[in-house]
Coordinates of C-alpha atoms and ligand atoms in Angstrom, one line a residue:
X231 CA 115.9 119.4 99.4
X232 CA 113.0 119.3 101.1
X233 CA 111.3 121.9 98.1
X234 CA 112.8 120.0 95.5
X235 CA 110.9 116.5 97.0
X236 CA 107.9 118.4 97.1
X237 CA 107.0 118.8 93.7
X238 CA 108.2 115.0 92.9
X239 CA 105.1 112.5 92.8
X240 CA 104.2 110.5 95.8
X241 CA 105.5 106.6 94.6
X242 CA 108.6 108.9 94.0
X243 CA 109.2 110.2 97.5
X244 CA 107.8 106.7 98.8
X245 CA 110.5 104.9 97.1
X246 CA 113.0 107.2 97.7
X247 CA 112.3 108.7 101.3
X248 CA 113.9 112.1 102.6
X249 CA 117.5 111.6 101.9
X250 CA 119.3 109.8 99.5
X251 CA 122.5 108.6 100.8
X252 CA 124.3 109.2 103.6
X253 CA 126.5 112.2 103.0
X254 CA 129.5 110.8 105.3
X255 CA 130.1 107.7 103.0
X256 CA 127.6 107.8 100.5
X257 CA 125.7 104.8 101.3
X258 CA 122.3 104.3 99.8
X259 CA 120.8 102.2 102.5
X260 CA 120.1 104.0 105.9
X261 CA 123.0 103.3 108.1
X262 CA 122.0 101.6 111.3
X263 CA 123.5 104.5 114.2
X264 CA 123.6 101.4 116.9
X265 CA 124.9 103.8 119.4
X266 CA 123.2 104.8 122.8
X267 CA 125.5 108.2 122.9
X268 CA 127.5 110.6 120.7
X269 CA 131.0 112.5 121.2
X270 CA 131.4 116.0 121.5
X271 CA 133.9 117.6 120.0
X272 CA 133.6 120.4 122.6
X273 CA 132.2 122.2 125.4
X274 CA 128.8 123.9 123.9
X275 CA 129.6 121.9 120.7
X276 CA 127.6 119.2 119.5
X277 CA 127.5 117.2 116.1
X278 CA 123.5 117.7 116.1
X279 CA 123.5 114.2 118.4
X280 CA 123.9 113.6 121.9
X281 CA 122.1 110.6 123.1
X282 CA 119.6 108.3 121.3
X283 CA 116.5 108.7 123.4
X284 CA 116.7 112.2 122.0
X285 CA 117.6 112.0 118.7
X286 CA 119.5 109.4 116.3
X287 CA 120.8 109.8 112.9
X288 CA 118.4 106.6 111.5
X289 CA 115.3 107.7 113.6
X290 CA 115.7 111.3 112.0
X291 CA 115.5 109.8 108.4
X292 CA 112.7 107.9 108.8
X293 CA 110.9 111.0 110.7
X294 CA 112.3 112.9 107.9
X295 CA 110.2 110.7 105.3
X296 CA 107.1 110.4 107.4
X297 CA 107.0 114.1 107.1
X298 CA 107.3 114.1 103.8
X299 CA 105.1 111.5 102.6
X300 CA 102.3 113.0 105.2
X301 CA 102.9 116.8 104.1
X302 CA 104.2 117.4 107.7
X303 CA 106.6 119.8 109.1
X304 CA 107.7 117.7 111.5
X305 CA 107.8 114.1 112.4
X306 CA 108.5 111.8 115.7
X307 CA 109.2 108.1 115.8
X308 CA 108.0 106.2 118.5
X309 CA 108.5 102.5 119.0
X310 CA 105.0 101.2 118.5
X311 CA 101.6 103.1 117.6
X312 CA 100.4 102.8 120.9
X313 CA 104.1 105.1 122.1
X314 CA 102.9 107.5 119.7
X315 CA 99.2 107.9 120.8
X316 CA 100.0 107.8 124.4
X317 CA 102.8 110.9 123.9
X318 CA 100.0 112.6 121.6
X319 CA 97.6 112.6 124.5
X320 CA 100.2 114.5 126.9
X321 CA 100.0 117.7 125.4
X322 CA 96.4 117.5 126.6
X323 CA 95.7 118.6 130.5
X324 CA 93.4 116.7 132.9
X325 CA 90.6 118.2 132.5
X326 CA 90.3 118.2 128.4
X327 CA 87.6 116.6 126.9
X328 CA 88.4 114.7 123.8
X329 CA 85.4 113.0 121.3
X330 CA 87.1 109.8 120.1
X331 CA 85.7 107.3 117.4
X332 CA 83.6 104.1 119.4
X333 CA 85.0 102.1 116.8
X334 CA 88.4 102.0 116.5
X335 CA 91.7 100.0 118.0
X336 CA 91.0 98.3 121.2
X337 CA 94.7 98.9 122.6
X338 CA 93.7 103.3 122.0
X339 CA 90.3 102.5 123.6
X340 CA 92.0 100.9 126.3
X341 CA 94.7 103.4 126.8
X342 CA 92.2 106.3 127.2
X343 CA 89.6 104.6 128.9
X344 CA 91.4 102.6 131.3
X345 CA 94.4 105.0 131.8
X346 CA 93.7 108.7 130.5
X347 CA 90.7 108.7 131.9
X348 CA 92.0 107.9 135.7
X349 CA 94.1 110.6 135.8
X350 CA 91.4 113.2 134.8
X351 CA 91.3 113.6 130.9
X352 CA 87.8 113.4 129.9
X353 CA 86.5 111.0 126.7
X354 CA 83.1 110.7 124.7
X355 CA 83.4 107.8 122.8
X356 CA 81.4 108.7 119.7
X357 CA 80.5 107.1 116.4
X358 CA 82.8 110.4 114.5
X359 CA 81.4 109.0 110.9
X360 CA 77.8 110.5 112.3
X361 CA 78.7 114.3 112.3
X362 CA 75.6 114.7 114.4
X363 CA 77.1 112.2 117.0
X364 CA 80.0 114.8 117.2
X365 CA 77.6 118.0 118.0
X366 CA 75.9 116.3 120.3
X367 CA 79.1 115.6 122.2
X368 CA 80.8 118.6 121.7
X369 CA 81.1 120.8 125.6
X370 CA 83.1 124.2 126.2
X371 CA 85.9 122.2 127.4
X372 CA 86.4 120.0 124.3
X373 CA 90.0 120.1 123.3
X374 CA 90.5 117.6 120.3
X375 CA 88.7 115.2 118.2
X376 CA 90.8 111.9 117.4
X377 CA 89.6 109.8 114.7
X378 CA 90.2 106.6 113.1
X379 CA 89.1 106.6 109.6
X380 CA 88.7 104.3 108.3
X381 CA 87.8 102.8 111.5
X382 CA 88.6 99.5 113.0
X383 CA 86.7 96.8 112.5
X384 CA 84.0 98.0 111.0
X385 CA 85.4 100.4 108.5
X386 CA 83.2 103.4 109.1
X387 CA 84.6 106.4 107.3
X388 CA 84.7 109.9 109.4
X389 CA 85.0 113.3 107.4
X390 CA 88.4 114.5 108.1
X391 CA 87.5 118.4 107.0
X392 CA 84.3 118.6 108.5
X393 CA 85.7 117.2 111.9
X394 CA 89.0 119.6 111.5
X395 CA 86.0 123.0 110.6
X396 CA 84.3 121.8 113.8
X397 CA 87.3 121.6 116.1
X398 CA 89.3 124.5 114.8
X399 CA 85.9 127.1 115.4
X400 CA 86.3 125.6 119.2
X401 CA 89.7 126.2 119.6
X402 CA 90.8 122.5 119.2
X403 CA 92.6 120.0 117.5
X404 CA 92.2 117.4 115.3
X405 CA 94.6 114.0 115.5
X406 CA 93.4 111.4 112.7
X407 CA 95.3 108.1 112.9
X408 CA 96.0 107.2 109.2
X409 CA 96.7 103.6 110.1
X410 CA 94.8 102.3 107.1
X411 CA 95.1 104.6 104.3
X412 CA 98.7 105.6 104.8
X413 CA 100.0 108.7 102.9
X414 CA 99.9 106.9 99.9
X415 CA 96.0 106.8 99.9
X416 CA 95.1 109.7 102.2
X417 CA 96.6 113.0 103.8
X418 CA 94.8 114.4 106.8
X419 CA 96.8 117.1 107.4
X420 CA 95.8 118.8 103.5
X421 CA 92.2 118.4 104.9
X422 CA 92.7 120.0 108.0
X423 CA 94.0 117.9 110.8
X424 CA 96.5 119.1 112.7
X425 CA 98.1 115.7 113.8
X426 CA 98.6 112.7 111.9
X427 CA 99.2 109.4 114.0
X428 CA 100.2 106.2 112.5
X429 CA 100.9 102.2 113.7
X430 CA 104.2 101.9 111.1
X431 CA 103.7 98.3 112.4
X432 CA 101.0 98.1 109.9
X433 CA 101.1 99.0 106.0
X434 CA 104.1 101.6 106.5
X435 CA 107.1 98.8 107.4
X436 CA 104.6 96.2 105.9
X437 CA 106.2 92.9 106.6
X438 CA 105.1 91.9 109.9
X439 CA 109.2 92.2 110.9
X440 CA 109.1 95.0 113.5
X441 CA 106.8 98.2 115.5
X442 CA 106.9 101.9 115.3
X443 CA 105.0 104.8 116.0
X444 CA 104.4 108.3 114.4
X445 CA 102.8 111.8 115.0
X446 CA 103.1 114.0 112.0
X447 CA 102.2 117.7 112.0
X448 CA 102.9 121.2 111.2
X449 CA 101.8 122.5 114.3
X450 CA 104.1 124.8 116.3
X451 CA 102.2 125.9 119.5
X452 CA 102.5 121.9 120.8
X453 CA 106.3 121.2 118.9
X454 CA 108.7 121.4 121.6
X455 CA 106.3 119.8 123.8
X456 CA 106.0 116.8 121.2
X457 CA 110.0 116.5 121.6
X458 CA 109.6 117.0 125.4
X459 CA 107.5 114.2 125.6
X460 CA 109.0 112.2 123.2
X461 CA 112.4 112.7 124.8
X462 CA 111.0 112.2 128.5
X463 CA 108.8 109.2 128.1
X464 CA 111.5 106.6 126.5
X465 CA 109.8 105.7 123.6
X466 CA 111.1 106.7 120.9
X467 CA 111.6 103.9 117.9
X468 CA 114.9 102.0 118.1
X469 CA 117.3 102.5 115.3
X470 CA 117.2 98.8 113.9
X471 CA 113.9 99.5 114.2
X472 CA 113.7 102.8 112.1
X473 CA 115.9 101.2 109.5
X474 CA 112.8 98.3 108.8
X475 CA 110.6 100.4 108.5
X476 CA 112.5 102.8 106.0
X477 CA 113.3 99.5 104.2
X478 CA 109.9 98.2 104.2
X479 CA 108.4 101.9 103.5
X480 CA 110.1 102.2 100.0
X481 CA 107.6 99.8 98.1
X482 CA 104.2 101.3 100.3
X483 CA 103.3 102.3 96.9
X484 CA 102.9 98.6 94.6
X485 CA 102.2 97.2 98.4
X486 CA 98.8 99.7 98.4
X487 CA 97.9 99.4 94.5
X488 CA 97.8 95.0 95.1
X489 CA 96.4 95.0 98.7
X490 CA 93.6 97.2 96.7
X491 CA 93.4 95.2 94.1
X492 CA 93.4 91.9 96.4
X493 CA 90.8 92.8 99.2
X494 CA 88.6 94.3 95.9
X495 CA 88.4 91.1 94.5
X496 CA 87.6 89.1 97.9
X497 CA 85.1 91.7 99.2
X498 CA 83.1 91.2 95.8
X499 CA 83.5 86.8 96.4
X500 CA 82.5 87.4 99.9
X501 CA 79.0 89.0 99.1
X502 CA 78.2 85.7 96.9
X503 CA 78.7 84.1 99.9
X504 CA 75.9 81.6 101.1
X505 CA 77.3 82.0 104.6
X506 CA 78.1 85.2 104.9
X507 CA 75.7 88.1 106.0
X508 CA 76.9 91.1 105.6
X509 CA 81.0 92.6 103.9
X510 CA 82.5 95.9 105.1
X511 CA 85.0 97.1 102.4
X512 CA 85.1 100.8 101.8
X513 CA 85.7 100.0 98.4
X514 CA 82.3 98.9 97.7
X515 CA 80.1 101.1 96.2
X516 CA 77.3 100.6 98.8
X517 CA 79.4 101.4 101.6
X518 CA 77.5 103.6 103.1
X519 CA 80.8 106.5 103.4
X520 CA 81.8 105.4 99.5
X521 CA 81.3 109.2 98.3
X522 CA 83.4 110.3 101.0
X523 CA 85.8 107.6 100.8
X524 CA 86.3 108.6 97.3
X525 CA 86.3 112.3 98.0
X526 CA 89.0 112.3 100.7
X527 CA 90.9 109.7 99.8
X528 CA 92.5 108.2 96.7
X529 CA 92.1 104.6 97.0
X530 CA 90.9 101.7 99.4
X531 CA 93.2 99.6 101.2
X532 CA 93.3 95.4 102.1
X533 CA 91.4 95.3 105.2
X534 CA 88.0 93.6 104.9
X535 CA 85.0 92.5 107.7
X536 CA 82.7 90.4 107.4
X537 CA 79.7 88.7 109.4
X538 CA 79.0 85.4 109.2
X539 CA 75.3 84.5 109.0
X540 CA 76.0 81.5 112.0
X541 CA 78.7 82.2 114.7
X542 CA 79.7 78.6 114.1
X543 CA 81.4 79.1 110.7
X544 CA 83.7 81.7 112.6
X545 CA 85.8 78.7 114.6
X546 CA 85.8 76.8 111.4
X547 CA 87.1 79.1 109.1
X548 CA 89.9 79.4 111.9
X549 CA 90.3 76.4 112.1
X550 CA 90.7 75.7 108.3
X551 CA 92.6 78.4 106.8
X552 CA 95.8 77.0 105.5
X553 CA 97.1 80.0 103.5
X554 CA 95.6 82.7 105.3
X555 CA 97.0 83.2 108.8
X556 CA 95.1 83.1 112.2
X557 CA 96.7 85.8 113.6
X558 CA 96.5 90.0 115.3
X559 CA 97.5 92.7 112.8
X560 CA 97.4 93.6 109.5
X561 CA 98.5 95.5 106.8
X562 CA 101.7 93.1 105.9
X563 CA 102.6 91.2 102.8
X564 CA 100.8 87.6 104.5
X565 CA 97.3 88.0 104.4
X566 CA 95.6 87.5 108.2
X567 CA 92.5 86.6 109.6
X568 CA 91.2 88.2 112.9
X569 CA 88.7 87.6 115.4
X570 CA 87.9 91.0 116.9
X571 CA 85.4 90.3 119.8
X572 CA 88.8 88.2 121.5
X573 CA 91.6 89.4 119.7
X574 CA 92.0 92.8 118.8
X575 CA 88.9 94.4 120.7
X576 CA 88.6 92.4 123.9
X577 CA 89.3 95.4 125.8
X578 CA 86.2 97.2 124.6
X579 CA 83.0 97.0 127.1
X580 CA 80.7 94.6 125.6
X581 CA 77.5 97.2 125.4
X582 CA 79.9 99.6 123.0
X583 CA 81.4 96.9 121.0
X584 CA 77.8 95.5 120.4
X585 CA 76.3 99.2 119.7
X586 CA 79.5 99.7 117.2
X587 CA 79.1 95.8 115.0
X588 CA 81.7 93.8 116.9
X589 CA 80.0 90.7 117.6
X590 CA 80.6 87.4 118.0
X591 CA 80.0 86.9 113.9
X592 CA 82.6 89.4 113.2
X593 CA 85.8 88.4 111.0
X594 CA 88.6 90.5 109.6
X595 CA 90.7 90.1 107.1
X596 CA 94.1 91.9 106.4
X597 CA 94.9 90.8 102.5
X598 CA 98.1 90.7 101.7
X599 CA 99.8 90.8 98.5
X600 CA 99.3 86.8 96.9
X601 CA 97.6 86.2 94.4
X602 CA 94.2 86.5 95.1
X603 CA 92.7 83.5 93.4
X604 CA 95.1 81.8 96.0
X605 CA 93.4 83.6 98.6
X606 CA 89.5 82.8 97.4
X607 CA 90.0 79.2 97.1
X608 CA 91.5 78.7 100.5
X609 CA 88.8 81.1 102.3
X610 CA 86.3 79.0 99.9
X611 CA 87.6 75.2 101.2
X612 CA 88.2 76.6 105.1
X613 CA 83.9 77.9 104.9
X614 CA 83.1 74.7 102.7
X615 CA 81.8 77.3 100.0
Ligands
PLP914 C1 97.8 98.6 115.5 C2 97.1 99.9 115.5 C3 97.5 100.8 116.5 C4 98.6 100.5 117.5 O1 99.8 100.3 116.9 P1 101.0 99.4 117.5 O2 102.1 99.6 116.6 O3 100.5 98.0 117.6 O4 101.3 99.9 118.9 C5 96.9 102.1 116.5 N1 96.0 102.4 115.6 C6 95.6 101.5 114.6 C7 94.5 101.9 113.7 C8 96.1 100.3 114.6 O5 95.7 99.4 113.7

């Protein structure tokens, strides 16, 4: 099946995940498996299921599709991003040293920094889009590089097979969290990094209706240990769960082509802007990764920052946005708009979240899928453009 899939075109396996029906009754839509354990018909026999922490029939098709769509081996499901990162950091020993992005989600800064890092892993928080930055940071025991590209807030692009050259001549790994591109825009693993991670909060399930996690890879020294973890830490995605996100999954595709389309249109309105300084789209073609963008990946997605020129415009525009909503995430159907410095990066120190952009000027904007001129005239009434 799986060869078959493989030569089909990506919006094809998007739509249509890993399997087709379920063989038992035929049913097109994933069944929801709500059960905690499963029958054995024996001693030593087993019908492939035994108890849902493990393994559930829903979970395994919608690990079966990540793997697919991200040109994986394997797949695990996790119940929120943050499950998956914290299981991918375990096959790491105290003592590693991983170089991580500076810019990226505050909860993964936070879970390294405040956690990780108490229980002996070792971190460099770099800016990865710099390839210098990386060199310089690079010491005997470096184990991985984990990126975020493109990164969060500020939507600095890293260079997936340059990172995954450098780290495999060490010895190391590289994990890229493919948050914002999704597979439909961008695989890491056919540029060299050996573990994909996603939020399927975000543009994966894409409705703002539920949380998962994934790691995607090929990798077969750190496999069982993936499932070891996965089965030992409790928290592995929910089978309601895994059914939303399969459901939302099958139109990534038209989702990705209008959030494009969408955010393009905004970031260019933006710019004319009397009160804003400064847009951060990786679509436009000053950004200062746009050759890289455009060599690594095959599109652009809807998340857009901006600074205002006067931090006072920030609580108005808040404050005024009717059809835009106020609120943490992104990468659903409703378009958002996010204040990092107290939403989604108060975690981060203030000297590295000043040295990385996010100040107190900084906006973000997830756009959704309206139409945009919808979107324009209420960001234009709520700035009193
Ligand atoms: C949201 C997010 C996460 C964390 O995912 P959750 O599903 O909220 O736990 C990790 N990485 C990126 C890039 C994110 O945007």
């Amino acid at each position: 099946m799986r060869e078959f899939q493989e030569k089909l075109h990506r919006d094809t396996n998007i739509v249509r995940g890993a399997e087709y029906f379920e063989p038992l009754t035929g049913a097109l839509a994933a069944p929801i498996y709500q059960s905690a354990s499963f029958r054995h018909p024996g001693l030593g026999e087993s019908t492939g299921f035994d108890y849902s922490r493990v393994c559930n029939p829903t979970r395994s098709i919608v690990e079966k599709t990540l793997a697919l769509l991200e040109h994986g081996k394997y797949a695990l499901a996790f119940a929120t991003g943050m499950g998956a990162i914290s299981a991918m950091v375990k096959i790491f020993m105290p003592g590693d040293h991983i170089i991580i992005s500076d810019d990226l989600y505050g909860g993964t800064y936070r879970l390294f920094h405040d956690y990780y890092a108490r229980y002996g892993f070792l971190f460099s928080f770099v800016d990865t889009s710099d390839f210098s930055k990386i060199e310089a940071a690079a010491r005997p025991e470096t184990k991985a590089i984990f990126i975020e590209t493109p990164s969060n807030p500020m939507m600095k692009v890293s260079d997936i097979q340059r990172c995954a050259e450098f780290i495999h001549k060490r010895g190391g790994v590289l994990v890229s969290d493919n948050t914002f591109c999704t597979p439909y825009f961008q695989n890491p693993l056919d540029l060299g990094a050996d573990f994909v991670i996603h939020s399927g909060t975000k543009y994966l399930a894409g409705h703002n209706d539920t949380l998962s996690g994934f790691i995607v890879h090929s990798n077969e020294t750190h496999r069982e240990k993936l499932l070891d973890i996965q089965k030992s830490e409790g928290a592995a995605l929910s089978p309601f769960d895994a059914f939303l996100t399969l459901r939302g999954l099958k139109t990534l595709a038209l989702r990705m082509e209008k959030h494009q389309a969408n955010a393009a249109q905004v970031a260019q309105w933006l710019r004319a802007q009397r009160h804003v300084e400064k847009v951060f789209y990786t679509g436009l073609s000053d950004h200062p990764q746009y050759a890289l963008s455009k060599k690594q990946a095959r599109g652009h997605n809807g998340m857009i920052s901006f600074y205002f020129k006067d931090e006072a415009d920030v609580a108005k525009l808040l404050k005024n946005v009717k059809l835009i909503l106020f609120a943490e995430s992104l990468g659903g159907v409703e378009s958002l708009v996010t204040y990092p410095l107290v939403q989604t990066h108060s975690a981060i120190p203030e000297a590295i979240r000043l040295s990385t952009g996010v100040n107190e000027r900084l906006v973000r904007l997830s756009i959704g899928i309206e139409n945009p001129d919808d979107l324009i005239a209420d960001l234009a009434q709520a700035m009193g453009a």
